[in-house]
Every structure is written in C-alpha cells, then in structure tokens.
PDB file of C-alpha atoms in Angstrom:
ATOM      1  CA  MET B 962      38.077 200.696 -12.096  1.00  0.00           C
ATOM      2  CA  LYS B 963      35.145 202.284 -10.224  1.00  0.00           C
ATOM      3  CA  PHE B 964      35.247 202.883  -6.529  1.00  0.00           C
ATOM      4  CA  GLU B 965      32.177 200.710  -5.782  1.00  0.00           C
ATOM      5  CA  GLU B 966      33.808 197.823  -7.673  1.00  0.00           C
ATOM      6  CA  ALA B 967      36.916 198.003  -5.584  1.00  0.00           C
ATOM      7  CA  PHE B 968      35.745 198.283  -2.014  1.00  0.00           C
ATOM      8  CA  PRO B 969      33.368 196.170   0.048  1.00  0.00           C
ATOM      9  CA  ASP B 970      32.494 199.027   2.390  1.00  0.00           C
ATOM     10  CA  THR B 971      29.705 201.422   1.544  1.00  0.00           C
ATOM     11  CA  PHE B 972      30.656 204.829   0.254  1.00  0.00           C
ATOM     12  CA  LYS B 973      28.485 206.495   2.934  1.00  0.00           C
ATOM     13  CA  ASN B 974      30.696 204.970   5.681  1.00  0.00           C
ATOM     14  CA  LEU B 975      33.901 205.973   3.884  1.00  0.00           C
ATOM     15  CA  ARG B 976      32.556 209.445   3.320  1.00  0.00           C
ATOM     16  CA  ARG B 977      32.292 209.910   7.057  1.00  0.00           C
ATOM     17  CA  GLN B 978      35.900 208.831   7.410  1.00  0.00           C
ATOM     18  CA  LEU B 979      37.010 211.446   4.864  1.00  0.00           C
ATOM     19  CA  GLY B 980      35.483 214.472   6.552  1.00  0.00           C
ATOM     20  CA  LEU B 981      38.832 215.642   7.900  1.00  0.00           C
ATOM     21  CA  LYS B 982      41.624 217.265   5.920  1.00  0.00           C
ATOM     22  CA  GLU B 983      44.202 214.669   6.732  1.00  0.00           C
ATOM     23  CA  PRO B 984      45.425 211.320   5.411  1.00  0.00           C
ATOM     24  CA  HIS B 985      42.912 208.488   5.743  1.00  0.00           C
ATOM     25  CA  ARG B 986      43.055 206.442   8.920  1.00  0.00           C
ATOM     26  CA  ARG B 987      43.395 202.707   9.441  1.00  0.00           C
ATOM     27  CA  PRO B 988      39.709 201.690   9.278  1.00  0.00           C
ATOM     28  CA  MET B 989      39.768 201.652   5.478  1.00  0.00           C
ATOM     29  CA  VAL B 990      42.879 199.492   5.607  1.00  0.00           C
ATOM     30  CA  GLU B 991      41.361 197.072   8.080  1.00  0.00           C
ATOM     31  CA  THR B 992      38.101 196.796   6.180  1.00  0.00           C
ATOM     32  CA  CYS B 993      39.943 195.572   3.068  1.00  0.00           C
ATOM     33  CA  ARG B 994      42.586 193.394   4.695  1.00  0.00           C
ATOM     34  CA  ALA B 995      42.831 189.951   3.019  1.00  0.00           C
ATOM     35  CA  ASP B 996      45.347 187.227   2.263  1.00  0.00           C
ATOM     36  CA  ASP B 997      43.665 185.752  -0.787  1.00  0.00           C
ATOM     37  CA  SER B 998      44.156 188.551  -3.314  1.00  0.00           C
ATOM     38  CA  GLU B 999      45.805 188.038  -6.655  1.00  0.00           C
ATOM     39  CA  LEU B1000      49.340 188.564  -5.290  1.00  0.00           C
ATOM     40  CA  CYS B1001      48.768 186.231  -2.319  1.00  0.00           C
ATOM     41  CA  LEU B1002      47.662 183.482  -4.612  1.00  0.00           C
ATOM     42  CA  GLN B1003      50.789 184.079  -6.797  1.00  0.00           C
ATOM     43  CA  LEU B1004      53.005 183.927  -3.763  1.00  0.00           C
ATOM     44  CA  THR B1005      52.171 180.264  -3.306  1.00  0.00           C
ATOM     45  CA  SER B1006      51.545 179.209  -6.944  1.00  0.00           C
ATOM     46  CA  ARG B1007      54.302 181.122  -8.703  1.00  0.00           C
ATOM     47  CA  TYR B1008      56.916 181.937  -6.128  1.00  0.00           C
ATOM     48  CA  GLY B1009      56.704 178.763  -4.052  1.00  0.00           C
ATOM     49  CA  PHE B1010      55.823 180.399  -0.735  1.00  0.00           C
ATOM     50  CA  THR B1011      54.409 178.183   1.971  1.00  0.00           C
ATOM     51  CA  GLU B1012      51.010 179.150   3.324  1.00  0.00           C
ATOM     52  CA  LYS B1013      52.689 180.417   6.492  1.00  0.00           C
ATOM     53  CA  ALA B1014      55.162 182.607   4.552  1.00  0.00           C
ATOM     54  CA  MET B1015      52.319 183.973   2.401  1.00  0.00           C
ATOM     55  CA  HIS B1016      50.242 184.908   5.407  1.00  0.00           C
ATOM     56  CA  ARG B1017      53.263 186.499   7.083  1.00  0.00           C
ATOM     57  CA  ALA B1018      54.029 188.607   4.002  1.00  0.00           C
ATOM     58  CA  ALA B1019      50.382 189.698   3.651  1.00  0.00           C
ATOM     59  CA  GLU B1020      50.329 190.715   7.329  1.00  0.00           C
ATOM     60  CA  ARG B1021      53.677 192.484   7.086  1.00  0.00           C
ATOM     61  CA  TYR B1022      52.462 194.833   4.328  1.00  0.00           C
ATOM     62  CA  ARG B1023      48.790 194.936   5.449  1.00  0.00           C
ATOM     63  CA  LEU B1024      47.697 193.876   1.951  1.00  0.00           C
ATOM     64  CA  GLY B1025      44.101 194.380   0.987  1.00  0.00           C
ATOM     65  CA  LYS B1026      41.832 192.981  -1.631  1.00  0.00           C
ATOM     66  CA  SER B1027      39.251 194.667  -3.903  1.00  0.00           C
ATOM     67  CA  ARG B1028      35.912 193.054  -4.772  1.00  0.00           C
ATOM     68  CA  SER B1029      37.400 191.858  -8.024  1.00  0.00           C
ATOM     69  CA  GLY B1030      40.314 190.190  -6.234  1.00  0.00           C
ATOM     70  CA  LYS B1031      42.978 192.706  -7.107  1.00  0.00           C
ATOM     71  CA  THR B1032      45.609 193.383  -4.447  1.00  0.00           C
ATOM     72  CA  ILE B1033      45.409 196.764  -2.662  1.00  0.00           C
ATOM     73  CA  TYR B1034      48.862 198.118  -1.772  1.00  0.00           C
ATOM     74  CA  TRP B1035      48.509 200.755   0.943  1.00  0.00           C
ATOM     75  CA  MET B1036      51.017 203.528   1.450  1.00  0.00           C
ATOM     76  CA  ILE B1037      51.332 203.889   5.200  1.00  0.00           C
ATOM     77  CA  ASP B1038      54.002 206.059   6.807  1.00  0.00           C
ATOM     78  CA  ARG B1039      55.998 205.229   9.940  1.00  0.00           C
ATOM     79  CA  GLN B1040      53.406 207.040  12.127  1.00  0.00           C
ATOM     80  CA  GLY B1041      50.739 204.701  10.834  1.00  0.00           C
ATOM     81  CA  ARG B1042      49.046 207.330   8.669  1.00  0.00           C
ATOM     82  CA  LEU B1043      47.541 206.124   5.393  1.00  0.00           C
ATOM     83  CA  HIS B1044      48.427 208.369   2.424  1.00  0.00           C
ATOM     84  CA  ASP B1045      47.042 206.471  -0.538  1.00  0.00           C
ATOM     85  CA  GLY B1046      46.413 203.038  -1.960  1.00  0.00           C
ATOM     86  CA  HIS B1047      47.397 201.465  -5.318  1.00  0.00           C
ATOM     87  CA  ILE B1048      45.126 199.001  -7.130  1.00  0.00           C
ATOM     88  CA  GLY B1049      46.231 197.897 -10.595  1.00  0.00           C
ATOM     89  CA  ASP B1050      46.698 201.085 -12.500  1.00  0.00           C
ATOM     90  CA  SER B1051      44.457 203.157 -10.189  1.00  0.00           C
ATOM     91  CA  TRP B1052      44.973 205.161  -7.038  1.00  0.00           C
ATOM     92  CA  VAL B1053      42.419 205.174  -4.238  1.00  0.00           C
ATOM     93  CA  THR B1054      42.481 208.996  -3.943  1.00  0.00           C
ATOM     94  CA  GLN B1055      41.768 209.367  -7.678  1.00  0.00           C
ATOM     95  CA  MET B1056      38.873 206.948  -7.434  1.00  0.00           C
ATOM     96  CA  LEU B1057      37.388 208.813  -4.497  1.00  0.00           C
ATOM     97  CA  LYS B1058      37.629 212.159  -6.293  1.00  0.00           C
ATOM     98  CA  SER B1059      36.062 210.735  -9.371  1.00  0.00           C
ATOM     99  CA  ARG B1060      33.264 209.117  -7.382  1.00  0.00           C
ATOM    100  CA  CYS B1061      32.371 212.235  -5.449  1.00  0.00           C
ATOM    101  CA  PRO B1062      33.757 215.481  -6.883  1.00  0.00           C
ATOM    102  CA  ASP B1063      32.245 217.630  -4.143  1.00  0.00           C
ATOM    103  CA  LEU B1064      34.594 215.917  -1.667  1.00  0.00           C
ATOM    104  CA  ALA B1065      37.709 216.299  -3.835  1.00  0.00           C
ATOM    105  CA  ARG B1066      39.109 219.164  -1.776  1.00  0.00           C
ATOM    106  CA  TYR B1067      38.973 216.950   1.354  1.00  0.00           C
ATOM    107  CA  VAL B1068      40.852 214.036  -0.233  1.00  0.00           C
ATOM    108  CA  MET B1069      44.492 214.948   0.288  1.00  0.00           C
ATOM    109  CA  ALA B1070      46.545 212.967  -2.153  1.00  0.00           C
ATOM    110  CA  SER B1071      50.085 212.378  -0.947  1.00  0.00           C
ATOM    111  CA  HIS B1072      52.545 209.509  -1.317  1.00  0.00           C
ATOM    112  CA  CYS B1073      55.197 207.795   0.738  1.00  0.00           C
ATOM    113  CA  LEU B1074      57.231 204.725   0.095  1.00  0.00           C
ATOM    114  CA  PHE B1075      55.301 201.430   0.128  1.00  0.00           C
ATOM    115  CA  GLY B1076      56.483 199.629   3.244  1.00  0.00           C
ATOM    116  CA  LEU B1077      57.565 202.751   5.091  1.00  0.00           C
ATOM    117  CA  HIS B1078      55.465 201.628   8.076  1.00  0.00           C
ATOM    118  CA  LEU B1079      58.073 198.855   8.650  1.00  0.00           C
ATOM    119  CA  LEU B1080      60.571 201.391   9.997  1.00  0.00           C
ATOM    120  CA  LYS B1081      61.188 201.178  13.734  1.00  0.00           C
ATOM    121  CA  PRO B1082      61.915 204.314  15.828  1.00  0.00           C
ATOM    122  CA  ASP B1083      65.421 205.636  15.274  1.00  0.00           C
ATOM    123  CA  VAL B1084      68.036 203.639  17.144  1.00  0.00           C
ATOM    124  CA  ASP B1085      70.518 205.443  19.357  1.00  0.00           C
ATOM    125  CA  VAL B1086      73.823 204.748  17.653  1.00  0.00           C
ATOM    126  CA  SER B1087      75.685 205.364  20.855  1.00  0.00           C
ATOM    127  CA  VAL B1088      74.532 201.958  22.170  1.00  0.00           C
ATOM    128  CA  GLY B1089      76.169 200.256  19.181  1.00  0.00           C
ATOM    129  CA  VAL B1090      72.975 198.777  17.674  1.00  0.00           C
ATOM    130  CA  PRO B1091      72.890 199.246  13.912  1.00  0.00           C
ATOM    131  CA  SER B1092      69.738 200.256  12.175  1.00  0.00           C
ATOM    132  CA  SER B1093      68.172 197.897   9.675  1.00  0.00           C
ATOM    133  CA  PRO B1094      69.303 198.318   6.043  1.00  0.00           C
ATOM    134  CA  VAL B1095      66.585 199.412   3.610  1.00  0.00           C
ATOM    135  CA  CYS B1096      66.317 198.130   0.062  1.00  0.00           C
ATOM    136  CA  ILE B1097      64.023 199.858  -2.429  1.00  0.00           C
ATOM    137  CA  VAL B1098      62.631 198.458  -5.648  1.00  0.00           C
ATOM    138  CA  GLU B1099      60.043 199.844  -8.038  1.00  0.00           C
ATOM    139  CA  SER B1100      57.070 197.519  -7.666  1.00  0.00           C
ATOM    140  CA  GLU B1101      55.143 196.562  -4.543  1.00  0.00           C
ATOM    141  CA  PRO B1102      54.833 192.842  -5.451  1.00  0.00           C
ATOM    142  CA  SER B1103      58.635 192.654  -5.739  1.00  0.00           C
ATOM    143  CA  ALA B1104      59.073 194.248  -2.310  1.00  0.00           C
ATOM    144  CA  VAL B1105      56.674 191.705  -0.810  1.00  0.00           C
ATOM    145  CA  VAL B1106      58.426 188.744  -2.413  1.00  0.00           C
ATOM    146  CA  LEU B1107      61.931 189.953  -1.529  1.00  0.00           C
ATOM    147  CA  SER B1108      60.901 190.563   2.099  1.00  0.00           C
ATOM    148  CA  GLU B1109      60.630 186.836   2.584  1.00  0.00           C
ATOM    149  CA  LEU B1110      63.707 185.874   0.540  1.00  0.00           C
ATOM    150  CA  TYR B1111      65.934 188.445   2.284  1.00  0.00           C
ATOM    151  CA  PRO B1112      64.378 189.242   5.642  1.00  0.00           C
ATOM    152  CA  GLN B1113      67.552 190.863   7.018  1.00  0.00           C
ATOM    153  CA  SER B1114      66.606 193.990   5.099  1.00  0.00           C
ATOM    154  CA  LEU B1115      63.479 196.177   5.059  1.00  0.00           C
ATOM    155  CA  TRP B1116      62.048 196.068   1.574  1.00  0.00           C
ATOM    156  CA  MET B1117      60.076 199.050   0.195  1.00  0.00           C
ATOM    157  CA  ALA B1118      58.865 200.236  -3.211  1.00  0.00           C
ATOM    158  CA  TYR B1119      58.564 203.634  -4.825  1.00  0.00           C
ATOM    159  CA  VAL B1120      55.795 202.333  -7.201  1.00  0.00           C
ATOM    160  CA  SER B1121      56.147 205.009  -9.886  1.00  0.00           C
ATOM    161  CA  PRO B1122      59.041 207.149 -11.024  1.00  0.00           C
ATOM    162  CA  VAL B1123      56.567 210.023 -11.398  1.00  0.00           C
ATOM    163  CA  PHE B1124      56.220 210.299  -7.571  1.00  0.00           C
ATOM    164  CA  PHE B1125      59.797 209.209  -6.690  1.00  0.00           C
ATOM    165  CA  ASN B1126      61.869 212.131  -5.350  1.00  0.00           C
ATOM    166  CA  ALA B1127      64.459 212.884  -2.634  1.00  0.00           C
ATOM    167  CA  GLU B1128      61.699 213.953  -0.262  1.00  0.00           C
ATOM    168  CA  LEU B1129      60.250 210.425  -0.141  1.00  0.00           C
ATOM    169  CA  LEU B1130      63.665 209.173   1.013  1.00  0.00           C
ATOM    170  CA  GLU B1131      64.118 211.669   3.858  1.00  0.00           C
ATOM    171  CA  PRO B1132      62.399 209.444   6.497  1.00  0.00           C
ATOM    172  CA  LEU B1133      65.179 206.846   5.894  1.00  0.00           C
ATOM    173  CA  GLN B1134      67.890 208.866   7.571  1.00  0.00           C
ATOM    174  CA  GLY B1135      69.965 206.705   9.858  1.00  0.00           C
ATOM    175  CA  HIS B1136      69.592 203.639   7.659  1.00  0.00           C
ATOM    176  CA  HIS B1137      71.805 202.394   4.879  1.00  0.00           C
ATOM    177  CA  VAL B1138      69.619 202.514   1.741  1.00  0.00           C
ATOM    178  CA  THR B1139      70.186 200.618  -1.484  1.00  0.00           C
ATOM    179  CA  LEU B1140      68.128 201.261  -4.629  1.00  0.00           C
ATOM    180  CA  PHE B1141      67.533 198.354  -7.001  1.00  0.00           C
ATOM    181  CA  PRO B1142      66.235 199.902 -10.241  1.00  0.00           C
ATOM    182  CA  ARG B1143      64.715 197.697 -12.973  1.00  0.00           C
ATOM    183  CA  THR B1144      67.124 197.342 -15.889  1.00  0.00           C
ATOM    184  CA  ASP B1145      66.561 198.558 -19.468  1.00  0.00           C
ATOM    185  CA  ALA B1146      68.548 198.670 -22.658  1.00  0.00           C
ATOM    186  CA  GLU B1147      69.344 202.359 -22.394  1.00  0.00           C
ATOM    187  CA  MET B1148      70.096 202.353 -18.558  1.00  0.00           C
ATOM    188  CA  ASP B1149      67.412 205.014 -18.103  1.00  0.00           C
ATOM    189  CA  ASN B1150      66.174 203.617 -14.804  1.00  0.00           C
ATOM    190  CA  TYR B1151      69.641 203.077 -13.421  1.00  0.00           C
ATOM    191  CA  LEU B1152      70.769 206.664 -14.325  1.00  0.00           C
ATOM    192  CA  PHE B1153      67.506 208.046 -12.915  1.00  0.00           C
ATOM    193  CA  CYS B1154      68.154 206.356  -9.597  1.00  0.00           C
ATOM    194  CA  CYS B1155      71.798 207.476  -9.574  1.00  0.00           C
ATOM    195  CA  GLU B1156      70.723 211.118  -9.974  1.00  0.00           C
ATOM    196  CA  LEU B1157      68.054 210.765  -7.326  1.00  0.00           C
ATOM    197  CA  ALA B1158      70.494 209.141  -4.908  1.00  0.00           C
ATOM    198  CA  ASP B1159      72.896 212.058  -5.440  1.00  0.00           C
ATOM    199  CA  GLN B1160      70.096 214.515  -4.670  1.00  0.00           C
ATOM    200  CA  ALA B1161      69.198 212.563  -1.441  1.00  0.00           C
ATOM    201  CA  ARG B1162      72.771 212.624  -0.329  1.00  0.00           C
ATOM    202  CA  ARG B1163      73.006 216.394  -0.687  1.00  0.00           C
ATOM    203  CA  ALA B1164      69.525 217.270   0.591  1.00  0.00           C
ATOM    204  CA  CYS B1165      69.038 214.660   3.332  1.00  0.00           C
ATOM    205  CA  HIS B1166      72.652 213.506   4.026  1.00  0.00           C
ATOM    206  CA  LEU B1167      71.404 210.030   3.320  1.00  0.00           C
ATOM    207  CA  ASP B1168      73.649 206.945   3.246  1.00  0.00           C
ATOM    208  CA  ILE B1169      72.441 205.642  -0.116  1.00  0.00           C
ATOM    209  CA  THR B1170      73.843 203.520  -2.939  1.00  0.00           C
ATOM    210  CA  VAL B1171      72.444 202.262  -6.298  1.00  0.00           C
ATOM    211  CA  SER B1172      72.905 198.555  -7.037  1.00  0.00           C
ATOM    212  CA  THR B1173      74.569 197.623 -10.285  1.00  0.00           C
ATOM    213  CA  PHE B1174      73.565 193.942  -9.953  1.00  0.00           C
ATOM    214  CA  LEU B1175      71.144 193.851 -12.894  1.00  0.00           C
ATOM    215  CA  GLU B1176      73.295 196.064 -15.055  1.00  0.00           C
ATOM    216  CA  ASP B1177      76.206 193.664 -14.468  1.00  0.00           C
ATOM    217  CA  HIS B1178      74.295 190.343 -14.777  1.00  0.00           C
ATOM    218  CA  ALA B1179      71.176 190.754 -16.910  1.00  0.00           C
ATOM    219  CA  SER B1180      71.394 189.704 -20.539  1.00  0.00           C
ATOM    220  CA  ALA B1181      70.616 191.981 -23.463  1.00  0.00           C
ATOM    221  CA  ARG B1182      67.290 190.249 -23.833  1.00  0.00           C
ATOM    222  CA  GLN B1183      66.437 190.718 -20.192  1.00  0.00           C
ATOM    223  CA  LYS B1184      67.384 194.405 -20.367  1.00  0.00           C
ATOM    224  CA  ALA B1185      65.139 194.841 -23.371  1.00  0.00           C
ATOM    225  CA  ALA B1186      62.319 193.313 -21.306  1.00  0.00           C
ATOM    226  CA  LYS B1187      62.994 195.827 -18.559  1.00  0.00           C
ATOM    227  CA  ILE B1188      63.082 193.164 -15.807  1.00  0.00           C
ATOM    228  CA  ASP B1189      63.529 193.861 -12.101  1.00  0.00           C
ATOM    229  CA  LEU B1190      65.319 191.873  -9.395  1.00  0.00           C
ATOM    230  CA  VAL B1191      62.445 189.419  -8.815  1.00  0.00           C
ATOM    231  CA  ASP B1192      62.157 188.770 -12.544  1.00  0.00           C
ATOM    232  CA  PHE B1193      65.865 187.948 -12.598  1.00  0.00           C
ATOM    233  CA  LEU B1194      65.793 185.692  -9.574  1.00  0.00           C
ATOM    234  CA  PHE B1195      62.756 183.697 -10.883  1.00  0.00           C
TER     235      PHE B1195
END
C-alpha cells in the first residue's frame, strides 16, 4: 500500500507534523478518524453489534480509515502519544519512510500495545479500589470485538509476535494481566506467551497469567486453523 493511497491528508501537511524527533501527535489520528471502515462494517454485519455499540467501539480505540476503506489501528500510549499505526500488512512508519527517504531519520518507529491508551492513572491501592484487569490478544479486531462483549476488562492487542516482548508489558504494572494466545497444533503461540509471561514476572514484577481456554476447548481442526478467542466464540 502506498502512503498517498492510505491517507486523505496531504503529505506536505504531514511532513510538517513529522519535523520533530518524537512520536507523531494526535492530528494524524484525528484526520483519519472514522466509524465506517472495514472493521466497523463487520462489527454490525458479522458480529451483530448495534449501531450504538459499533460507534462506541470505534470511539474507544480511535479507529481510523484509509482511502481504500481499510481500518487504521493506532498504537497510542497512556500519555496519548502516537507510536505507529497498522493498516492491513503495512505500518504507517514504514510507509512514511518509503514515501520520503530523506525524512527517514525523523520517523521514530516504536511500538506499544494497541489499546494502551485505555489505561487510567495508577490507582492508590490503599483506598481499596482495584485496578481494571487487562486482557491481551494478538489481533486488534479481536480486542475491539471483545471490548464490547466483556467490558469489565481492558482489551489490548500485541499485533505481532515480532514486536511482543516484556518491555511492552511494563506499563501494565498494578493490573492483573491475562494473555489469550491464538491456538495452534504445536502449541507454539501458547508456549511463546508462557515464556514471555515468565520474563515479565521477573523483569517487571507483573501479575500475569496465560489463559489455557483455547488449548482446553478448541478442537484439533480449530487448532490446525490457528484460531483465536473471537474465532472460537463466533
């Protein structure tokens, strides 16, 4: 996908935004905000969301839309800083670097959990108010869908195992975290998440567990298809 095919804004305007050596700010997010992208349409047609629930989910995750209708999943941290965006198989930072190589050194690619901006300031445990549990899946669409089905938890996504490490989990200190890996016949995803959870416990003292739900309930055929939690539920 080319940059000019993805974004409605002009590259000249975005170029001015990228003059600083820091993560991109909200203007790019607000420019592309939409609730009629591919995922938003699927939320009502495939997953049975009401229009109200679909709009609520789109607003919750600040979903965007490219010119071709693809959903833009922004990675925004708890301070409101934009790190990157995911469109199909492309990353916004990669597209920017490809479009204008002379600006490559100013485009600082970094990742955080999708949905990390949903975290509230740390709660003082002395007042007896528990922090919200955090549930993490692999794909952004699954996090969006599950956020409406199980709103008692904050749903996030790590997007790609390539970028998933204990450092991404560090901001979740003070919350109980549950990983929901997609299943597969060899249990590779489950074992990967178990190892990562162990690293996070040691490095970040994180309260984290790995769900065995899919390993316990998915059929051999489902495991061969490498389904995730949303695939199983629907």
